[in-house]
mmCIF file of C-alpha atoms and ligand atoms in Angstrom:
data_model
loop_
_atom_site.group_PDB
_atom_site.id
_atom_site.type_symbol
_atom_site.label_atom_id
_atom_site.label_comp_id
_atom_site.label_asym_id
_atom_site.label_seq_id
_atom_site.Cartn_x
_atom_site.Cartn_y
_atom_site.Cartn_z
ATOM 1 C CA UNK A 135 115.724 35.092 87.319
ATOM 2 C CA UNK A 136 116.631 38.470 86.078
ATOM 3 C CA UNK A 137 120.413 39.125 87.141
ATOM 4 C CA UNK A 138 122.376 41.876 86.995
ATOM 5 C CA UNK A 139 125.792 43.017 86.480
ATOM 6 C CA UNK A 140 128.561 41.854 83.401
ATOM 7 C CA UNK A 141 127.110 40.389 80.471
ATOM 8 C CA UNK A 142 126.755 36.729 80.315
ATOM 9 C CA UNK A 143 129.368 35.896 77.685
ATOM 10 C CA UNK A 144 131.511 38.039 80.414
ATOM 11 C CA UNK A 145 130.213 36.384 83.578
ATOM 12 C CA UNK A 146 130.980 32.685 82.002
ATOM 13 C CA UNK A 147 134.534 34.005 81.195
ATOM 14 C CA UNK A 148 134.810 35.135 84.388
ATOM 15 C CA UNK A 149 134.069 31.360 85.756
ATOM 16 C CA UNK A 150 136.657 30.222 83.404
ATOM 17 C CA UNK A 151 135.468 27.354 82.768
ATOM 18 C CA UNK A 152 134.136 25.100 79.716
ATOM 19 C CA UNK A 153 131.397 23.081 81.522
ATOM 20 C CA UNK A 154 129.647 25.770 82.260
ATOM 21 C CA UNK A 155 126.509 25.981 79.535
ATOM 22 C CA UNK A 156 125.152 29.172 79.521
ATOM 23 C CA UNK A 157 121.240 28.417 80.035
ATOM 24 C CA UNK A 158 118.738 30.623 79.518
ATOM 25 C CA UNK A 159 119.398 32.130 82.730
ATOM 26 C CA UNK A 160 122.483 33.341 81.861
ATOM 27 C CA UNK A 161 121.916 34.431 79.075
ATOM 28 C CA UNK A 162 119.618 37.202 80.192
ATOM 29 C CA UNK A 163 122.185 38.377 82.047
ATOM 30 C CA UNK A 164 122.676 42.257 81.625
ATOM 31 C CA UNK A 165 125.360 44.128 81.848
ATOM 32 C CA UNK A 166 126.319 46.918 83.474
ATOM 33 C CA UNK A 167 130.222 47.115 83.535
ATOM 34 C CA UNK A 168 130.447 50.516 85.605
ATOM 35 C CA UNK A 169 130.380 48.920 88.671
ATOM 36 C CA UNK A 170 133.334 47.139 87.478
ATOM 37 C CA UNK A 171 135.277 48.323 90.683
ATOM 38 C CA UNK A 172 132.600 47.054 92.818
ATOM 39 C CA UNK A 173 133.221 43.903 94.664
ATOM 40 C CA UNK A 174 130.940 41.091 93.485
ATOM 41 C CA UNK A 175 129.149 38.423 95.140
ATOM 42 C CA UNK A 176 128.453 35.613 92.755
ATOM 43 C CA UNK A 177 126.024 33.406 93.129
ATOM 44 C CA UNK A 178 125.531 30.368 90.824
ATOM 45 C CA UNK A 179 122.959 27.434 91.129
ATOM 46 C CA UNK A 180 122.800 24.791 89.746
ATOM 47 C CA UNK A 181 119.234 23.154 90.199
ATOM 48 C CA UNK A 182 119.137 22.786 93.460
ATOM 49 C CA UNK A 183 122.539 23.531 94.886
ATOM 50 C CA UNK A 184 123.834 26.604 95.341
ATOM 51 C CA UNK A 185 127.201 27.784 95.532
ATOM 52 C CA UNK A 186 128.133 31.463 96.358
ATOM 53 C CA UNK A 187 131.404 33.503 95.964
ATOM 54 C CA UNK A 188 133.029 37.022 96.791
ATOM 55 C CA UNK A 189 135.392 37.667 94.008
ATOM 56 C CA UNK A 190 137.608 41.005 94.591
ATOM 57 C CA UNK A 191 137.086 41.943 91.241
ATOM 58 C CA UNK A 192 136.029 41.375 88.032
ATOM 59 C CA UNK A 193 139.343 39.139 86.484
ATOM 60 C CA UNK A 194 139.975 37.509 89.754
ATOM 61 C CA UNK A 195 137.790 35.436 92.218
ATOM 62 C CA UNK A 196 137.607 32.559 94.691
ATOM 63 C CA UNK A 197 134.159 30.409 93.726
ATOM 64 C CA UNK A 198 132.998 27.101 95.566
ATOM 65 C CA UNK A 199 130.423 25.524 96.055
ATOM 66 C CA UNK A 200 128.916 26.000 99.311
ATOM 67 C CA UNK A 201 129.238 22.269 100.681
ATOM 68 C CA UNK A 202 132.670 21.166 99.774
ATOM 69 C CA UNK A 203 134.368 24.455 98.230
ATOM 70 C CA UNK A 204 135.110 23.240 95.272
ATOM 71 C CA UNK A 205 134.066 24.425 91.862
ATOM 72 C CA UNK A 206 133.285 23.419 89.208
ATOM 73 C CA UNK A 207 135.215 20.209 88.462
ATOM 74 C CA UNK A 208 134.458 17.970 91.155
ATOM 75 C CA UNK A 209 130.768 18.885 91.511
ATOM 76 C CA UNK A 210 130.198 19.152 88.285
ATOM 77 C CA UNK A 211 131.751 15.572 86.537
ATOM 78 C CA UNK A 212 130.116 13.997 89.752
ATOM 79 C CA UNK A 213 126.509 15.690 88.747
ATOM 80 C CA UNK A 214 123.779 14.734 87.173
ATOM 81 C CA UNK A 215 122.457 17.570 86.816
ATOM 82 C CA UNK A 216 125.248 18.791 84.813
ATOM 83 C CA UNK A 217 122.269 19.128 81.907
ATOM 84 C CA UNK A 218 120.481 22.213 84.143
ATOM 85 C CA UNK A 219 120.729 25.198 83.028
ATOM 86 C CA UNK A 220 122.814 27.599 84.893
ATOM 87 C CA UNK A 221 120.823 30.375 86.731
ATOM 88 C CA UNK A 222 123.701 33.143 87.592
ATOM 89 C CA UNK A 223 123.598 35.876 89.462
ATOM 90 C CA UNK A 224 126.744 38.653 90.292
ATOM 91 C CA UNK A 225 125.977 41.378 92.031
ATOM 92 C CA UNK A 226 127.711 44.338 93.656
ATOM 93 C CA UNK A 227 127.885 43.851 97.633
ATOM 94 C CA UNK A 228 130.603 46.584 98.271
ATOM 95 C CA UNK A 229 130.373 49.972 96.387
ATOM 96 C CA UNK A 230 133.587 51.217 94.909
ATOM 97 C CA UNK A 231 135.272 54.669 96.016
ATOM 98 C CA UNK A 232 132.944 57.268 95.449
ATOM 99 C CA UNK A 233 134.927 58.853 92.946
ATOM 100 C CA UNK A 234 135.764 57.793 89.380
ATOM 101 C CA UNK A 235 138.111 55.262 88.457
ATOM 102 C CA UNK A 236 141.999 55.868 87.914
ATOM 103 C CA UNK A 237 141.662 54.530 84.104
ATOM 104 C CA UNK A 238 140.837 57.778 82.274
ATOM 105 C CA UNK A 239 137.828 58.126 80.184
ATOM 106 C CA UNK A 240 137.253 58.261 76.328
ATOM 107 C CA UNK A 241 135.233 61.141 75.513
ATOM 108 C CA UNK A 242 133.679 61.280 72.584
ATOM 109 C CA UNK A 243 133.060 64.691 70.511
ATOM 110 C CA UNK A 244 129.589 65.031 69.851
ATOM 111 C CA UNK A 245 129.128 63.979 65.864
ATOM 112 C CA UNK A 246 130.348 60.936 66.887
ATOM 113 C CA UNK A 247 128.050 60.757 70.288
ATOM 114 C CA UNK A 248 125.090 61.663 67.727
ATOM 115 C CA UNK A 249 125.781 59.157 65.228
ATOM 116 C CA UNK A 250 125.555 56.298 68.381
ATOM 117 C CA UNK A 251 122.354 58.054 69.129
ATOM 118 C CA UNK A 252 120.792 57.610 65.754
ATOM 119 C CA UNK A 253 122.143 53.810 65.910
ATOM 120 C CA UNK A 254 120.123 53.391 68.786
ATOM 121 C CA UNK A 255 117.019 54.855 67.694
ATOM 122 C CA UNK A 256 117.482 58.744 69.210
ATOM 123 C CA UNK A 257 116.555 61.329 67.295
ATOM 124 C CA UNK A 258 119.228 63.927 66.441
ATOM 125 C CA UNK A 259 118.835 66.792 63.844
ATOM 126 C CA UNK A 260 120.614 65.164 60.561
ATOM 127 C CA UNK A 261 124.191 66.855 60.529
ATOM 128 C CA UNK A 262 127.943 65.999 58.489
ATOM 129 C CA UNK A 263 131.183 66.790 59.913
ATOM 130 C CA UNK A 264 133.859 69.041 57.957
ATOM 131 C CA UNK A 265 136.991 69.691 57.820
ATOM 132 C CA UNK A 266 137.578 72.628 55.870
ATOM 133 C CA UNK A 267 135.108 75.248 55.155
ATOM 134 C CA UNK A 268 134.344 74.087 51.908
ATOM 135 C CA UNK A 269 133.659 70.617 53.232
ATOM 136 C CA UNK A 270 130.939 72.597 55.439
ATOM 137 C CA UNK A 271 129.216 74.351 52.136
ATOM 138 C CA UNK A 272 129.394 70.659 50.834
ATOM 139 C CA UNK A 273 127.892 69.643 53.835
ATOM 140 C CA UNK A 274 125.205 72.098 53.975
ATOM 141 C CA UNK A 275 124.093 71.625 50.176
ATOM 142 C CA UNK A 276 123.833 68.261 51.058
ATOM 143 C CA UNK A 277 122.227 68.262 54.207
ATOM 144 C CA UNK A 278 119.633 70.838 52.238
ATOM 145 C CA UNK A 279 117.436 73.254 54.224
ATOM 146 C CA UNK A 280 118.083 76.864 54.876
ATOM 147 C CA UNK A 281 119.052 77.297 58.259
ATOM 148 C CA UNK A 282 122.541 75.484 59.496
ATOM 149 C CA UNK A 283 124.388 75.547 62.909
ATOM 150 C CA UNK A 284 128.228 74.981 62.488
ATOM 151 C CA UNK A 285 129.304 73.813 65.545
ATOM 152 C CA UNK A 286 133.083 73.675 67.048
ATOM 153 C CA UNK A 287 133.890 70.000 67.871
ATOM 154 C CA UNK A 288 136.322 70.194 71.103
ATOM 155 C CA UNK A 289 135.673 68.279 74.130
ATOM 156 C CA UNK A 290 134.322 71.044 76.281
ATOM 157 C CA UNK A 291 130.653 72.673 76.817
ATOM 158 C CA UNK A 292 129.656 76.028 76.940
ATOM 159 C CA UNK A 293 130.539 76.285 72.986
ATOM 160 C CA UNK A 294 127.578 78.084 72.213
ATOM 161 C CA UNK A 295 128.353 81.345 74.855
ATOM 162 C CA UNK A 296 131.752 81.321 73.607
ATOM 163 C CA UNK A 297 131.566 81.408 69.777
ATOM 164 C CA UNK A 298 131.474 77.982 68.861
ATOM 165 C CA UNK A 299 128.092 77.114 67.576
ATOM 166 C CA UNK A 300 126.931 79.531 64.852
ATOM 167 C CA UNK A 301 123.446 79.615 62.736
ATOM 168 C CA UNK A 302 123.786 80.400 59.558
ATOM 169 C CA UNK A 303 121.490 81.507 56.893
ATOM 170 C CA UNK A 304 123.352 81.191 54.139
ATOM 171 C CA UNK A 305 125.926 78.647 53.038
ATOM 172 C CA UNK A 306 128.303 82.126 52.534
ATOM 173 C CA UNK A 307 127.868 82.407 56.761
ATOM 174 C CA UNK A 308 127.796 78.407 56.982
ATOM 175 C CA UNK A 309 131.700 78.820 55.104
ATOM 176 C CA UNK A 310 132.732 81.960 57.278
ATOM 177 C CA UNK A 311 132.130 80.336 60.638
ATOM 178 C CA UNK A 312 133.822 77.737 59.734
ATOM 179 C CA UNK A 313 136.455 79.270 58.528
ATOM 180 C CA UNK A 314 136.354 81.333 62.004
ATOM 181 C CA UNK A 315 136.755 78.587 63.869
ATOM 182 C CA UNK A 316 138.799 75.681 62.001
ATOM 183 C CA UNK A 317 142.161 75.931 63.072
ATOM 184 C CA UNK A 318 141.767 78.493 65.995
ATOM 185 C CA UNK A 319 141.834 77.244 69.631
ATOM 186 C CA UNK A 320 137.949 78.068 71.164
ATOM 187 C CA UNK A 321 138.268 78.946 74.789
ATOM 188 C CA UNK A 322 135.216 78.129 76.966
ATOM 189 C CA UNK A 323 134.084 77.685 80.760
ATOM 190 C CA UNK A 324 135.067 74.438 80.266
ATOM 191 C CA UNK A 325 138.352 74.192 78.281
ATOM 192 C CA UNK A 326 140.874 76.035 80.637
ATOM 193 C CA UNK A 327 142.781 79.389 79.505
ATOM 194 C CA UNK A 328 144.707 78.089 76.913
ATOM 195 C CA UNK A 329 141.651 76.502 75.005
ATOM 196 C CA UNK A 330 141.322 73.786 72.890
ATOM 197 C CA UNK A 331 142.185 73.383 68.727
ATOM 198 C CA UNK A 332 139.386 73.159 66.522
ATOM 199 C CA UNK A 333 140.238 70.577 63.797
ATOM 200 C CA UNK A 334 136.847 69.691 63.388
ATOM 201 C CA UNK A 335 133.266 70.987 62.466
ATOM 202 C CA UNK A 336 129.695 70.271 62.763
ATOM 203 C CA UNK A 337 127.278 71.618 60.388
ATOM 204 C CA UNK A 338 124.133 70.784 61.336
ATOM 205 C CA UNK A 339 120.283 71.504 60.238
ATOM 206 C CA UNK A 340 119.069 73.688 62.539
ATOM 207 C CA UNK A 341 115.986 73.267 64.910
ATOM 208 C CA UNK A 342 113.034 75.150 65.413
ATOM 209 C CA UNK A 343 113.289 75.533 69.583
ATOM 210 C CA UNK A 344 110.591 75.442 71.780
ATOM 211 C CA UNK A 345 111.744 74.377 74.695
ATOM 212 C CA UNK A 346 115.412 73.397 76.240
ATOM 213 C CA UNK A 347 115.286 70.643 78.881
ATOM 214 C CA UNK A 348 118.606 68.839 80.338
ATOM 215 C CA UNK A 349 119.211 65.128 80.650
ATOM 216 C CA UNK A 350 122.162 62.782 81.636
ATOM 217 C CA UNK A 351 123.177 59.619 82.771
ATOM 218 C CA UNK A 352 125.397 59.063 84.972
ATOM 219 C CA UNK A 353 126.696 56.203 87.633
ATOM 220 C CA UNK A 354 124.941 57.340 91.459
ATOM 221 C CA UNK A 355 128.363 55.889 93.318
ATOM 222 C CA UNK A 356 126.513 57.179 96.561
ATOM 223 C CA UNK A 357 123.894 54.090 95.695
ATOM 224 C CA UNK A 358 125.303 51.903 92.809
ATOM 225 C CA UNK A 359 123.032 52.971 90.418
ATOM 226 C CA UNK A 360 122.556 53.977 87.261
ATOM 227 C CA UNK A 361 120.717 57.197 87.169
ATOM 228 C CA UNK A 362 118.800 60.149 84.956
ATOM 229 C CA UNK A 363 119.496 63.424 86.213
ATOM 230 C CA UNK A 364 116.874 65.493 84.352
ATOM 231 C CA UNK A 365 115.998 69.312 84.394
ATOM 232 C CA UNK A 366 112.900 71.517 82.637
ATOM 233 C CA UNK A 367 116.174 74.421 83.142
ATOM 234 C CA UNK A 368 118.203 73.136 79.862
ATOM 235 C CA UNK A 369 120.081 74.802 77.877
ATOM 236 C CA UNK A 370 122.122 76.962 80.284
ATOM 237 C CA UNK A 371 125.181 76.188 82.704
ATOM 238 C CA UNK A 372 123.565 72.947 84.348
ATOM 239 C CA UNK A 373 126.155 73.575 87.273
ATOM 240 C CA UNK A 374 124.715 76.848 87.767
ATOM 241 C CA UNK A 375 121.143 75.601 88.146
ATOM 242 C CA UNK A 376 122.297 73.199 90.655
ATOM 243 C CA UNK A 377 124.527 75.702 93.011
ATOM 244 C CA UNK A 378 120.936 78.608 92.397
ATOM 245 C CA UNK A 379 118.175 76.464 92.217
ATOM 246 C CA UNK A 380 118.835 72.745 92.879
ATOM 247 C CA UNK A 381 114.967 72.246 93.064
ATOM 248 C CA UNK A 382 114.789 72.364 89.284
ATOM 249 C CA UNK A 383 116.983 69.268 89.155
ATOM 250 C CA UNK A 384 115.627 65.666 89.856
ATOM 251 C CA UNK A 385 116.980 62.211 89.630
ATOM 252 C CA UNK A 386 115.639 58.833 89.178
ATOM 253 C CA UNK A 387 117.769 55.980 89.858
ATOM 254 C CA UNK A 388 117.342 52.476 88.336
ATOM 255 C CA UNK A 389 117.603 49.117 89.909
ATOM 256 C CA UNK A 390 119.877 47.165 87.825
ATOM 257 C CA UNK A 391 118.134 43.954 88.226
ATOM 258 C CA UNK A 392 114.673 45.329 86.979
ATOM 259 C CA UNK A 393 116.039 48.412 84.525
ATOM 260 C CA UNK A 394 114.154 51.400 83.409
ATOM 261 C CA UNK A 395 110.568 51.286 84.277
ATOM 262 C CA UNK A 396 107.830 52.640 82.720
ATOM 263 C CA UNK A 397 106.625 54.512 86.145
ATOM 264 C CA UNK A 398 110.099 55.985 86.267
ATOM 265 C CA UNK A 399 109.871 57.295 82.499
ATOM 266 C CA UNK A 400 106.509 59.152 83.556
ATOM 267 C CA UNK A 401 108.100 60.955 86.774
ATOM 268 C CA UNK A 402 110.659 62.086 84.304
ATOM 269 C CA UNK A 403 108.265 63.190 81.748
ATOM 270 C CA UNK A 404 106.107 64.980 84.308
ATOM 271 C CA UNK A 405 109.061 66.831 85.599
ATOM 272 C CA UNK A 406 110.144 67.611 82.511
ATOM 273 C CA UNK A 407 106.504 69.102 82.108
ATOM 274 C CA UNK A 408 105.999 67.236 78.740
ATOM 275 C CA UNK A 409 102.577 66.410 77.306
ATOM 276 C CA UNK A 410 101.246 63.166 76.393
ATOM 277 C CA UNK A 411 102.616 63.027 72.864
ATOM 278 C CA UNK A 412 106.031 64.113 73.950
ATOM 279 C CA UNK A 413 106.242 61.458 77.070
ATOM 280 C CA UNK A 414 105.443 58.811 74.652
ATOM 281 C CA UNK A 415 108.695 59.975 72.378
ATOM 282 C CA UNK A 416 110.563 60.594 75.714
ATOM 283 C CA UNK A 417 109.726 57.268 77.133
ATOM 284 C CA UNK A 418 111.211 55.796 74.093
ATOM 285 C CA UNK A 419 114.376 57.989 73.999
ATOM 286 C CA UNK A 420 115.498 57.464 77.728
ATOM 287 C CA UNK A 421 114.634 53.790 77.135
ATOM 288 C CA UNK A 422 117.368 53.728 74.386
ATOM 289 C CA UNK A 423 119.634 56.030 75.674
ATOM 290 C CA UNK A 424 119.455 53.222 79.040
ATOM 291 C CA UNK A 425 120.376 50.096 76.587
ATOM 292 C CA UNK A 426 123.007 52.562 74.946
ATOM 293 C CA UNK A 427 124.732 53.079 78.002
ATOM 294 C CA UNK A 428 124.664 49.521 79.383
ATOM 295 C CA UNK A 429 125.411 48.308 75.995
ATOM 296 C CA UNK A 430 128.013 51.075 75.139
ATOM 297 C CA UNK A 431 130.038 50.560 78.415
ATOM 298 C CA UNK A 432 129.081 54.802 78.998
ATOM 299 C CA UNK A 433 129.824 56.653 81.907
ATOM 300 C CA UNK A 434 128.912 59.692 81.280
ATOM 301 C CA UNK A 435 125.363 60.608 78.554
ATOM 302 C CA UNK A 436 124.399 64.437 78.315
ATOM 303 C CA UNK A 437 121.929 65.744 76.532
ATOM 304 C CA UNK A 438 121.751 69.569 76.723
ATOM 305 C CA UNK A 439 119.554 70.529 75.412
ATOM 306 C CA UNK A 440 116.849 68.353 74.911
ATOM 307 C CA UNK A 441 114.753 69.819 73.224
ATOM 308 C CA UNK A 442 111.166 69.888 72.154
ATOM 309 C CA UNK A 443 110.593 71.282 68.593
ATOM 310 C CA UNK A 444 107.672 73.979 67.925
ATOM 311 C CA UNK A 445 106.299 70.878 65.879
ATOM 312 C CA UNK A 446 106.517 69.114 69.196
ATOM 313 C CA UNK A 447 108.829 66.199 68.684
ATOM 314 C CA UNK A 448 111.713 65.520 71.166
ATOM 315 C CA UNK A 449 115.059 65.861 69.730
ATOM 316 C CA UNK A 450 118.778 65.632 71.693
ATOM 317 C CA UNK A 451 119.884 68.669 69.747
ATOM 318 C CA UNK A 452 123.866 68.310 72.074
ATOM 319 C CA UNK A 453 125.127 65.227 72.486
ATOM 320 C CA UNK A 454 127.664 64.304 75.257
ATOM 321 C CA UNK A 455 129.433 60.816 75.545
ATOM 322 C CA UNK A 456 132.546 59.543 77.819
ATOM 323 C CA UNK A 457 133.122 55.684 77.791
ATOM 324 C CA UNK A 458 134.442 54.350 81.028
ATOM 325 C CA UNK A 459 137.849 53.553 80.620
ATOM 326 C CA UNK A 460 137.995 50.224 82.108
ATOM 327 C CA UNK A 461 135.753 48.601 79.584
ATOM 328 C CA UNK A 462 137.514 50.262 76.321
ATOM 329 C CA UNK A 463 139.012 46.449 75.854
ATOM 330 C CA UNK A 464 135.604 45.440 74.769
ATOM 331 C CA UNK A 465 134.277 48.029 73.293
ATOM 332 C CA UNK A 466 136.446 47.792 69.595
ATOM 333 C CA UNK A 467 135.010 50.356 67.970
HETATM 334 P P1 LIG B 128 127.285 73.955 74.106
HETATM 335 O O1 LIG B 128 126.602 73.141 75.140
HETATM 336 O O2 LIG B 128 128.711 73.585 73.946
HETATM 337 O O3 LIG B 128 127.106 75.420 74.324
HETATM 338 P P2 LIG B 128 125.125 73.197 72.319
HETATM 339 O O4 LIG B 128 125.177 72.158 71.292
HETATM 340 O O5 LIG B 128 124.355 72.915 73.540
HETATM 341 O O6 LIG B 128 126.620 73.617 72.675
HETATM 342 O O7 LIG B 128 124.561 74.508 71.622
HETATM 343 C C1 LIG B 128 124.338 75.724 72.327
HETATM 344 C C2 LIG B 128 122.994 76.299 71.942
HETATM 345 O O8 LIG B 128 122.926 76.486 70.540
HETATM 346 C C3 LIG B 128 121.830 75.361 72.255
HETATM 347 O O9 LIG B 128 121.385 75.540 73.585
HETATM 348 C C4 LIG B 128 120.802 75.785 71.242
HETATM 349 O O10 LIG B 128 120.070 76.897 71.705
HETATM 350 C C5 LIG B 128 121.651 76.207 70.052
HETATM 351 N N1 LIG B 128 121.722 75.111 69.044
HETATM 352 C C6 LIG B 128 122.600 74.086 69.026
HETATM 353 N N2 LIG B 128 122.362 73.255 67.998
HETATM 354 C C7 LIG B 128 121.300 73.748 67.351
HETATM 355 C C8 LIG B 128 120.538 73.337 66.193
HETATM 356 N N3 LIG B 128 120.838 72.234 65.508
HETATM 357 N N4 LIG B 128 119.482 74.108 65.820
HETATM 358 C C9 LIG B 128 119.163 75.232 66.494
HETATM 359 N N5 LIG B 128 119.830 75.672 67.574
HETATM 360 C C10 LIG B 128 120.891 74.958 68.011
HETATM 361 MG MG1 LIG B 129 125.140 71.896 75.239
#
């Protein structure tokens, strides 16, 4: 029984109560927190019986078993099957407002989105934040190499148009740009007039392009789904490709009960026009980026560009990250 929703630590705390083992059942349980403003229909058995429950949301809910109403105490003392495992099941039944949720967002800028891509297994180019512009020569000896992209850290896109992602040559350039842009507000598309403060720098190794795709995850609201929005057009002003040519953008939206399938990594891979090689590392990478997400409480992933290296590897070369507010509680870190 594959269920779906909040985790199954969550789900247990949710019923509150001690008796409650979590079986094997349960403990498969996935999570997937951003439909936390969905309205949940629980359903628990226990062997046999059966009991099934609406609760409003996630801290609050009526449960009872579907004879006598109660739950858990009196049919659960008075059972003998109080040994079964517990099978549970919550799953959305009412869709939230199709809009996002009042509790605001963390962003995250994206060194910090690439290092929880190279926890999960994604392949980033290797890069070191800086501070100063002699932390970014330090960080360029180190990182070795002879091509570098400093890169403005601000939570806006369109960076790269607007003079905040650089390739340098030579650490002399790699300490200029950074110089350039530490301390300066960098006005993009994206930031509004006044711009945003640059207290923070990327230096990066720099990649040998072939090709720029686009990627994201995001929550469908219109069908309660997770989903991969995916585009051979990366690169460039995804907005724009979806007012000009919105046939260059596809979607693929994943059930939450069975997850990312294999069939759906190969319809992105064939629209993203990759070859055999290349689906095989793109298969793995959207399969990670789909446990980072559930895992990592996300509710926004971007990736643009993808990109796939003259060598021919696929590499998230930007890195986008916002974790939905109303799960920052468990999500320490
Ligand atoms: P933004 O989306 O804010 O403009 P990106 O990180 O997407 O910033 O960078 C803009 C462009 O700069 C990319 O589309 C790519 O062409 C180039 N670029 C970014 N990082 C690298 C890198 N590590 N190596 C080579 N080129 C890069
Ligand atoms: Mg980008």
């Amino acid at each position: 029984n594959r269920a779906v929703a909040i985790s199954a630590r969550n789900a247990l705390s949710v019923l509150n109560t001690r008796q409650v083992r979590s079986g094997s059942s349960a403990a498969r349980c996935s999570n997937a927190s951003r439909l936390s403003r969905s309205v949940w229909r629980l359903e628990m058995s226990i062997g046999a019986r059966f009991t099934k429950a609406v609760c409003p949301n996630a801290a609050t809910y009526q449960v009872g078993c579907a004879d006598c109403r109660r739950w858990p105490n009196s049919m659960w003392r008075n059972s003998p099957l109080r040994q079964v495992s517990v099978c549970l099941k919550i799953r959305p039944i009412l869709c939230g407002p199709p809009h996002a949720t009042k509790e605001s967002s963390m962003n995250l800028h994206e060194y910090q989105s690439k290092r929880l891509f190279a926890e999960y297994g994604i392949t980033v180019p290797k890069g070191i934040p800086a501070k100063s512009p002699n932390a970014a020569v330090d960080a360029a000896k180190e990182l070795g190499g002879d091509l570098w992209v400093v890169k403005a850290q601000v939570h806006a896109g369109g960076r790269g148009k607007a003079g905040g992602v650089k390739l340098a040559r030579t650490r002399d350039e790699v300490h200029q740009y950074a110089e350039e842009m530490l301390g300066r507000k960098l006005v993009t598309h994206q930031s509004g007039p006044d711009g945003l403060p640059v207290s923070v720098v990327y230096v990066e190794s720099g990649s040998d392009i072939d090709r720029e795709l686009y990627l994201s995850m995001l929550v469908d609201r219109e069908v309660s789904r997770v989903a991969f929005i995916a585009s051979a057009a990366g690169g460039m002003d995804i907005e724009q490709v979806a007012a000009e040519t919105p046939e260059k953008i596809f979607t693929v939206s994943i059930a939450p009960d069975a997850g990312l399938q294999d069939y759906q990594a190969r319809q992105l891979a064939f629209g993203l026009q990759l070859d055999k090689t290349q689906m095989r590392q793109f298969g793995a990478l959207i399969k990670r980026m789909y446990q980072l997400y559930v895992e990592c409480d996300a509710s926004l992933v971007e990736v643009n560009p993808l990109i796939v290296t003259k060598g021919g590897d696929v590499v998230a070369l930007d890195a986008k990250i916002n974790i939905d507010g109303n799960a920052l509680y468990r999500q320490p870190r």
